[in-house]
Short mmCIF file of C-alpha atoms (C1' of nucleotides) in Angstrom, two decimals:
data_model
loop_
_atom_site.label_atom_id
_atom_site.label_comp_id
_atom_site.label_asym_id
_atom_site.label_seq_id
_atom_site.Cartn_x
_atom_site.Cartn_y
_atom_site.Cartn_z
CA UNK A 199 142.53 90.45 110.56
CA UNK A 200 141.30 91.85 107.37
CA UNK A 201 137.45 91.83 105.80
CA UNK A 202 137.28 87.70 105.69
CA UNK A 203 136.16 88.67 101.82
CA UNK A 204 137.63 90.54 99.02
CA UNK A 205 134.82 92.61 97.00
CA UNK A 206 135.95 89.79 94.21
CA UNK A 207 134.98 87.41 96.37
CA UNK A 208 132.08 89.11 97.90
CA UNK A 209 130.63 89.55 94.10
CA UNK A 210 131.08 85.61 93.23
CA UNK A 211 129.59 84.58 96.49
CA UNK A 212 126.54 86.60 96.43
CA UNK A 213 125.96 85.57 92.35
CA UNK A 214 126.33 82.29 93.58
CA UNK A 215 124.04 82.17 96.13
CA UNK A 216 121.16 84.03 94.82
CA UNK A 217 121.25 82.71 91.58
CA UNK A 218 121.58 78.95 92.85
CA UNK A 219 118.08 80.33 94.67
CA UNK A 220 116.54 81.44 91.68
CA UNK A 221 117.41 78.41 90.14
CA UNK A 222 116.25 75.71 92.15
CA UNK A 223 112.67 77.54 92.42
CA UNK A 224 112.87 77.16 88.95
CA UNK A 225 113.52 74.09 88.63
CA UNK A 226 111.44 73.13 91.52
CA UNK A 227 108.42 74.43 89.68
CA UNK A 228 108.90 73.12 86.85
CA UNK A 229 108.72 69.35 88.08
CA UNK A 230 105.97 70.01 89.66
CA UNK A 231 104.13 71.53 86.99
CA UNK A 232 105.38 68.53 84.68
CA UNK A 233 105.72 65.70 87.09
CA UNK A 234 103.93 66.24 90.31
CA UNK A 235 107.13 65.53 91.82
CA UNK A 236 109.15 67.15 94.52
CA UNK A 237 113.07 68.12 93.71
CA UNK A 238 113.76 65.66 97.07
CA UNK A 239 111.35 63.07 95.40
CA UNK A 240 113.11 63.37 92.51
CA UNK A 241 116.27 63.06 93.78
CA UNK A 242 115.74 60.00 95.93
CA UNK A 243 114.09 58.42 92.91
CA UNK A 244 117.30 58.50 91.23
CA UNK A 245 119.64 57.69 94.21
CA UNK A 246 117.86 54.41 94.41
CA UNK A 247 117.34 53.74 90.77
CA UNK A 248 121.60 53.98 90.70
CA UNK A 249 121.99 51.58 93.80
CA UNK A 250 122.45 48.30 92.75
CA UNK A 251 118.96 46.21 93.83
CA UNK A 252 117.45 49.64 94.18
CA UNK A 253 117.77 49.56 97.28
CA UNK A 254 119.98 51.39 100.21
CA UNK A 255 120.12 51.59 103.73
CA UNK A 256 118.25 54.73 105.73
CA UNK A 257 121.61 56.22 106.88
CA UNK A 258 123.39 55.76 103.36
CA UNK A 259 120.28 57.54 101.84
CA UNK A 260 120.33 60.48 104.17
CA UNK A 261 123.80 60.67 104.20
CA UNK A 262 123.93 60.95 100.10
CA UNK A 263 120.63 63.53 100.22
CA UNK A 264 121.93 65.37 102.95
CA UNK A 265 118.93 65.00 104.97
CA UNK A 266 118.31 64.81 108.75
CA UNK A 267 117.78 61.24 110.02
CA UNK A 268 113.95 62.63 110.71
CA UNK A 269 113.45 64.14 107.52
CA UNK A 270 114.48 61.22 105.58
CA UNK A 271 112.13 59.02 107.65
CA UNK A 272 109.01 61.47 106.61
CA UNK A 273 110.53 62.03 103.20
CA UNK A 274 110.60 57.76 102.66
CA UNK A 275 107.27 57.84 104.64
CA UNK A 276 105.26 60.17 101.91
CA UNK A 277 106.89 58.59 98.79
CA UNK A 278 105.54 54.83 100.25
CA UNK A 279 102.51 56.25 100.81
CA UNK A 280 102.56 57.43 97.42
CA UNK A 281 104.00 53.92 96.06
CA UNK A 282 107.35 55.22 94.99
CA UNK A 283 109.32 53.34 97.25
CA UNK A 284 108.73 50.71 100.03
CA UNK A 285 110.54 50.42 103.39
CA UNK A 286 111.93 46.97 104.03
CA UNK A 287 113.60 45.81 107.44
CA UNK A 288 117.09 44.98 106.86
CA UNK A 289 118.04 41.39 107.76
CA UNK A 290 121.73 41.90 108.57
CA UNK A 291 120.99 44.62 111.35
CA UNK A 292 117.49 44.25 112.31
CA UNK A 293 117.71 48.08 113.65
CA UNK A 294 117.90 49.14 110.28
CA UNK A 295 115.65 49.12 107.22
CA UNK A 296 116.02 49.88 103.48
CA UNK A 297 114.07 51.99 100.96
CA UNK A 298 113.46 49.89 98.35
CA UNK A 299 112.78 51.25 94.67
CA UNK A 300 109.15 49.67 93.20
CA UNK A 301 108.30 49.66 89.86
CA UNK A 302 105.66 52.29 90.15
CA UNK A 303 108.44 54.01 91.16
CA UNK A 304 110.90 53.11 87.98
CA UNK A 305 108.29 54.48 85.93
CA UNK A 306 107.67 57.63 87.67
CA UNK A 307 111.70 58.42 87.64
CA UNK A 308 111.57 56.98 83.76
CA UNK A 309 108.75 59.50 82.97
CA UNK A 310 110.04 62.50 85.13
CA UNK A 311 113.52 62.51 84.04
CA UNK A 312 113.33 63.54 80.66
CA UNK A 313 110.78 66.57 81.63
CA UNK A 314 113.70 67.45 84.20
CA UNK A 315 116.73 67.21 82.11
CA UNK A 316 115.20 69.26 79.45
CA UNK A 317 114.51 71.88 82.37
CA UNK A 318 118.24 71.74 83.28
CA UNK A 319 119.48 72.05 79.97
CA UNK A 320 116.70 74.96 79.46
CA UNK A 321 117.35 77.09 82.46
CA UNK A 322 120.80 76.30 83.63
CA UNK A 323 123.16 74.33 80.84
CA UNK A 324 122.41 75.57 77.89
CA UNK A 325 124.29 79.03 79.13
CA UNK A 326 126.82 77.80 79.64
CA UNK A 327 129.77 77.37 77.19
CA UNK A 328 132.35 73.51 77.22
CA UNK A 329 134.96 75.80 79.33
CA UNK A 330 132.70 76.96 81.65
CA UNK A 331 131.12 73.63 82.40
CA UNK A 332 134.52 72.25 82.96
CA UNK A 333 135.71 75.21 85.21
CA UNK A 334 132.33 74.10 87.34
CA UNK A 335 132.59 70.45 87.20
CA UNK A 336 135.97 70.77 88.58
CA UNK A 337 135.11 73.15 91.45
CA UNK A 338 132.00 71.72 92.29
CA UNK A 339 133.86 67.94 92.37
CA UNK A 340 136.47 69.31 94.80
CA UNK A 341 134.35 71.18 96.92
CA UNK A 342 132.05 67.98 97.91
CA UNK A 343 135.12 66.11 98.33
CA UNK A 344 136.17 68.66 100.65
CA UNK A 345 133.11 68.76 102.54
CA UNK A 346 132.15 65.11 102.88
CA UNK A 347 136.06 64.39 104.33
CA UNK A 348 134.95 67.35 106.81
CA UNK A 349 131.82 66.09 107.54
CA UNK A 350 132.59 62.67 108.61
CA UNK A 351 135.48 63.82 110.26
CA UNK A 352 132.63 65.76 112.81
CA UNK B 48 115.37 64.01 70.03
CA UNK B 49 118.98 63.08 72.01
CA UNK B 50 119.76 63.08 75.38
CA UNK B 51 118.61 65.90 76.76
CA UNK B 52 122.17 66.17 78.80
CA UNK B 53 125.70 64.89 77.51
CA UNK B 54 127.45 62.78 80.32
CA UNK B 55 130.02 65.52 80.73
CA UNK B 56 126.58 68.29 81.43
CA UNK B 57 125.33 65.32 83.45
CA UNK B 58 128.58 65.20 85.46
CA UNK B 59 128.88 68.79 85.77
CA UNK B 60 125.40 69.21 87.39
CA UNK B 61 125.62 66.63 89.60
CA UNK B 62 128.69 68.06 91.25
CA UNK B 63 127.38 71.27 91.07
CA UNK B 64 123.32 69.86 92.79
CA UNK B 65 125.18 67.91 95.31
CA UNK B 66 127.93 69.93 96.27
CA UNK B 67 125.46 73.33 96.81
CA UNK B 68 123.34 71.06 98.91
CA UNK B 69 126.38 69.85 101.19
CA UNK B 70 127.88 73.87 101.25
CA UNK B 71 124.16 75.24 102.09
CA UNK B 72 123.82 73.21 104.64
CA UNK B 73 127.06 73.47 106.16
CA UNK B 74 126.49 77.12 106.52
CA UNK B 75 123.14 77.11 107.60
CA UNK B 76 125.01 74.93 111.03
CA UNK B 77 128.06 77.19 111.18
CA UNK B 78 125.59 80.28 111.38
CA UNK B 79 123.33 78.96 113.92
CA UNK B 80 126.41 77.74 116.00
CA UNK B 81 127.57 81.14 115.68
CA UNK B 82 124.60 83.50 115.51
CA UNK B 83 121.73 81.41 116.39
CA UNK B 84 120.36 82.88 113.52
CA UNK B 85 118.52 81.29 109.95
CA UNK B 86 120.27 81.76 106.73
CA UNK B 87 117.16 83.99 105.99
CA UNK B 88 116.99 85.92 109.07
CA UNK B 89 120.75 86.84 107.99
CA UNK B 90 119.99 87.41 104.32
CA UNK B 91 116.83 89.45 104.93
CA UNK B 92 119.25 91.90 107.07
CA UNK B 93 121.55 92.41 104.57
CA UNK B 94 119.37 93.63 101.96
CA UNK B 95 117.71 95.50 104.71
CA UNK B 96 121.15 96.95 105.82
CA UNK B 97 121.57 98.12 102.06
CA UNK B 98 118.71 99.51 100.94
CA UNK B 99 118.34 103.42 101.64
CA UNK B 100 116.85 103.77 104.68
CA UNK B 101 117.28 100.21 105.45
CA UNK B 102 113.47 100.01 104.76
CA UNK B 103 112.09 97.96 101.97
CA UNK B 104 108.45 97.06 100.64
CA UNK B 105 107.14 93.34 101.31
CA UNK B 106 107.34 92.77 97.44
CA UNK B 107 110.39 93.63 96.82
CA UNK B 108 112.33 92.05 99.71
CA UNK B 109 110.27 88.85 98.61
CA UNK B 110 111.09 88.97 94.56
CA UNK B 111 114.90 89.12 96.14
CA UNK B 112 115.21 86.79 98.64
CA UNK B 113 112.82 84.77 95.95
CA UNK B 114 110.65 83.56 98.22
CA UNK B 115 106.86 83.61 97.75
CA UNK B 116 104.45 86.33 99.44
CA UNK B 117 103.40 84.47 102.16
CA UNK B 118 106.69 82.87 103.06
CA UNK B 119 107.76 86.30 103.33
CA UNK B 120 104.87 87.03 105.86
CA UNK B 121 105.88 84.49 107.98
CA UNK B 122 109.58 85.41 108.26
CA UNK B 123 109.39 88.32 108.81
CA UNK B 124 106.54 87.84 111.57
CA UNK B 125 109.27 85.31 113.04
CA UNK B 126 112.17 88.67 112.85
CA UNK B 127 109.94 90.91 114.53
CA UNK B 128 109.19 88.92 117.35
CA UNK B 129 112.57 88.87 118.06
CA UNK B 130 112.69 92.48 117.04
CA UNK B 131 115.70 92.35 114.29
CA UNK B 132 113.27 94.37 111.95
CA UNK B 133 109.78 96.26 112.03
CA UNK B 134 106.82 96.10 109.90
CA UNK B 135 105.81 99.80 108.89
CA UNK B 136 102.21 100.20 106.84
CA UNK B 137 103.62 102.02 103.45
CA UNK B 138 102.16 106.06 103.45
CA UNK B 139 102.34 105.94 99.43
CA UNK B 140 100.60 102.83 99.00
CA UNK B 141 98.08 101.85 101.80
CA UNK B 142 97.72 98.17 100.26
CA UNK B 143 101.41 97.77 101.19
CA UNK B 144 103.44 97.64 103.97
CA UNK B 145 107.57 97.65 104.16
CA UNK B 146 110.01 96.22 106.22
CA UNK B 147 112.49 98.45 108.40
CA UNK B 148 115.82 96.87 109.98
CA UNK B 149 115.99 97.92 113.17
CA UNK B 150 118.92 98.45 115.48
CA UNK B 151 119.21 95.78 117.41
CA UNK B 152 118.58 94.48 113.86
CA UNK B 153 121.32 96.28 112.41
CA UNK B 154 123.83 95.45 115.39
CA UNK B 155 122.85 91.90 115.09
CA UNK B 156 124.12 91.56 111.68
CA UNK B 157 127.55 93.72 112.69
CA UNK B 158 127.77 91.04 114.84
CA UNK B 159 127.08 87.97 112.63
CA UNK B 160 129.01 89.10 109.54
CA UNK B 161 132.25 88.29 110.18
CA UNK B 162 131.38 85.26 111.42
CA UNK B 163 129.42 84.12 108.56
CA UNK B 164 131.70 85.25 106.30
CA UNK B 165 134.76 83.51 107.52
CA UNK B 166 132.66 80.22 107.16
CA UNK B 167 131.96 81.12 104.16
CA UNK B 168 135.96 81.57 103.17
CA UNK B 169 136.55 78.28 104.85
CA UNK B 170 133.65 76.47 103.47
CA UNK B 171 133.79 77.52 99.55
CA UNK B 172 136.51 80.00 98.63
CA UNK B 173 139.51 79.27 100.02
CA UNK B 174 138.97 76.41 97.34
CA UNK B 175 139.13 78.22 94.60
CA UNK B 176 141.73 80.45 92.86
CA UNK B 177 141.33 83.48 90.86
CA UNK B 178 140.30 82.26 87.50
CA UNK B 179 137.73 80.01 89.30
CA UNK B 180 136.04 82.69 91.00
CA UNK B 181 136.15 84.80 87.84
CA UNK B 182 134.30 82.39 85.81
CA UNK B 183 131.79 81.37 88.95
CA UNK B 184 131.01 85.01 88.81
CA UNK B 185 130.63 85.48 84.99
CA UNK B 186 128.63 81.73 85.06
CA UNK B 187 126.19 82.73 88.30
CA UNK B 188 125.74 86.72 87.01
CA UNK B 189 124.80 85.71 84.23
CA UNK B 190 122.13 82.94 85.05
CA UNK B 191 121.12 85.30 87.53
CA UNK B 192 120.19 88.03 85.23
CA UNK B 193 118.67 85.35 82.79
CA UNK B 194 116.39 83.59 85.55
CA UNK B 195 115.26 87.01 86.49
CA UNK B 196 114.05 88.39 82.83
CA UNK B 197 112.39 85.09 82.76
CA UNK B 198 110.41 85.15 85.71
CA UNK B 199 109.18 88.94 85.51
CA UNK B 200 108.47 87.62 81.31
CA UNK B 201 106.05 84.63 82.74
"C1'" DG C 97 127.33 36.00 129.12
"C1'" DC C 98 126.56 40.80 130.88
"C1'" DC C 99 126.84 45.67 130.87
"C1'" DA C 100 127.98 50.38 129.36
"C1'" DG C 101 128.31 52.87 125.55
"C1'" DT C 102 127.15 53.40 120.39
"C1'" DT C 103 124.43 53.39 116.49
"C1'" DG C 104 120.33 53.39 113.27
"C1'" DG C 105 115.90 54.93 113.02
"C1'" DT C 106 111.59 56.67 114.62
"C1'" DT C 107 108.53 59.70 117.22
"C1'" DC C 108 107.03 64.04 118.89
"C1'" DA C 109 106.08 68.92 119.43
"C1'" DA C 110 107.17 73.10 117.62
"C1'" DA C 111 108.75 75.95 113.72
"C1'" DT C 112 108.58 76.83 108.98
"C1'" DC C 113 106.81 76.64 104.20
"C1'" DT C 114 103.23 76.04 100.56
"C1'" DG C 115 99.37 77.15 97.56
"C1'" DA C 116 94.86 78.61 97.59
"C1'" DA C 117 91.59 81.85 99.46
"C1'" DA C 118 90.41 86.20 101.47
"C1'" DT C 119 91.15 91.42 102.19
"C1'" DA C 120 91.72 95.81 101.05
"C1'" DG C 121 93.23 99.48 98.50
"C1'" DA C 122 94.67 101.37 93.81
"C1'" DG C 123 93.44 102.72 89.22
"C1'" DC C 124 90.98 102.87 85.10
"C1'" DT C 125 86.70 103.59 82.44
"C1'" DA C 126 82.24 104.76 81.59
"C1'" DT D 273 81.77 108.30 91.13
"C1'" DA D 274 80.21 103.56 90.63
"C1'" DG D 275 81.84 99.46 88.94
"C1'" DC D 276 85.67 96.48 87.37
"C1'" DT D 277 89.98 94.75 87.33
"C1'" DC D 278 94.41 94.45 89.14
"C1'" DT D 279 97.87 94.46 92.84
"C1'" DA D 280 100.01 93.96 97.63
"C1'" DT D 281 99.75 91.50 101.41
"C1'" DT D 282 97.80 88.54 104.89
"C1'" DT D 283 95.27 84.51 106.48
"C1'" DC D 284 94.42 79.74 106.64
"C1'" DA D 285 94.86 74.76 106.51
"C1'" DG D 286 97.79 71.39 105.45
"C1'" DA D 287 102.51 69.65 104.31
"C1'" DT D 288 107.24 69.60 105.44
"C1'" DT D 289 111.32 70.32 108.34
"C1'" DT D 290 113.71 70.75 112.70
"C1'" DG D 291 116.04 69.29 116.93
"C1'" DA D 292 115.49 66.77 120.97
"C1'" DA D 293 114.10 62.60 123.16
"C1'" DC D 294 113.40 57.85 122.70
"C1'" DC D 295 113.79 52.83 121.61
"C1'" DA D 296 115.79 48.84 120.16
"C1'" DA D 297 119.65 46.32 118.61
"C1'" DC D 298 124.71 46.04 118.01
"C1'" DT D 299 129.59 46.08 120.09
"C1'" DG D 300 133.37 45.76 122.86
"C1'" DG D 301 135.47 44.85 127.38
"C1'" DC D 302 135.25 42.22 131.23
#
DNA sequence: GCCAGTTGGTTCAAATCTGAAATAGAGCTA
DNA sequence: TAGCTCTATTTCAGATTTGAACCAACTGGC
């Protein structure tokens, strides 16, 4: 069997990787420097302000974060104690509960978001051309597929 | 002021947050599975592996893996325990001290490569055809190179 | 109904990561 | 060369993350 990567390859991969690093610390710092909110924070604020209630199960949540049943528990645990979200037992299957959305929550997403989205746009979209954003949209849609059809499959 | 992102940019960056999450992490198992080693362990011995010498200082292993100066203590603390690399006080620059890949080091990566990189194949590229990974690799290079001029700028 | 086997979440100890000090040496200027 | 400032790295305490073990509640077969 030959090298598993071509030097093509090789030279995507390893832009892709190191810049994806270099971008999230970006962006990471820049919430926090605007928001006082984590990335994970962030993005659970907006997985529950989509879901309709604002609410969603534990499992769903991790599942859609891609987060280790633990780490979601302490994630949920600091943004309650924080008055983001609150945990709620579910009634159907009283082994599970539900993150719920608050309003002091609402308004933390409602005040964050714009902050972020201008950091996106600053330090990620705005180099990018309406080709190349398609090109990406494209890959990046099939490759999730891909992976979340793996990963329930085990 | 609009939007700061169009729903298309919105779309794009969704797939492209999510998707990176789900890949990352899939990697991150397939290389323990098959190395019992940490993304960074494996990262920090490639750059090791290709730097003359396979030596490099503390600063500049952490301004490339992007990870802060004291993260950079601790991980490599955690590889020399296990005695993939060495610590070495710098002759130059007595403030300093470098990193050297040792050979145990250098035979664990031999030995980790082609595993990793056949996950990585299976994982991301064999998704993608030529003109995809030619404009990932224009797309990341370039955000790359801009993220860096920004960060040494302030 | 009653188990055996799953599933959904939490708990726990250990490993890792973070930002703010602390250290120590370099380098410049008077 | 003494005094200042800057730089490279480590240390430290606290926050987060990990994987394994655990607990309770559901499910299906008998």
């Amino acid at each position: 069997m030959a090298e598993p990567l071509t030097p093509t390859e090789m030279a995507g991969w390893r832009a892709y990787i190191e810049s994806s690093q270099l971008l999230m610390t970006q962006l990471e710092e820049d919430m926090r420097a605007e928001s006082g909110l984590t990335f994970n924070d962030y993005h659970v604020l907006v997985l529950l302000s989509e879901a309709p209630d604002g609410r969603l199960r534990m499992g769903e949540l991790a599942s859609r974060l891609v987060f280790s049943p633990s780490r979601l528990t302490y994630q949920i645990g600091s943004m309650e104690k924080r008055g983001l979200v609150a945990r709620e037992s579910c009634p159907e299957d009283r082994r599970g509960s539900e993150a719920v959305l608050t309003a002091e929550g609402l308004r933390t997403l409602r005040e964050a978001a714009p902050h972020h989205l201008r950091s996106v746009r600053a330090n990620f979209m705005d180099g990018l051309d309406e080709t190349e954003i398609a090109v990406l949209t494209r890959v990046f849609t099939r490759l999730g597929e891909r992976l979340r059809a793996e990963r329930v499959a085990q």
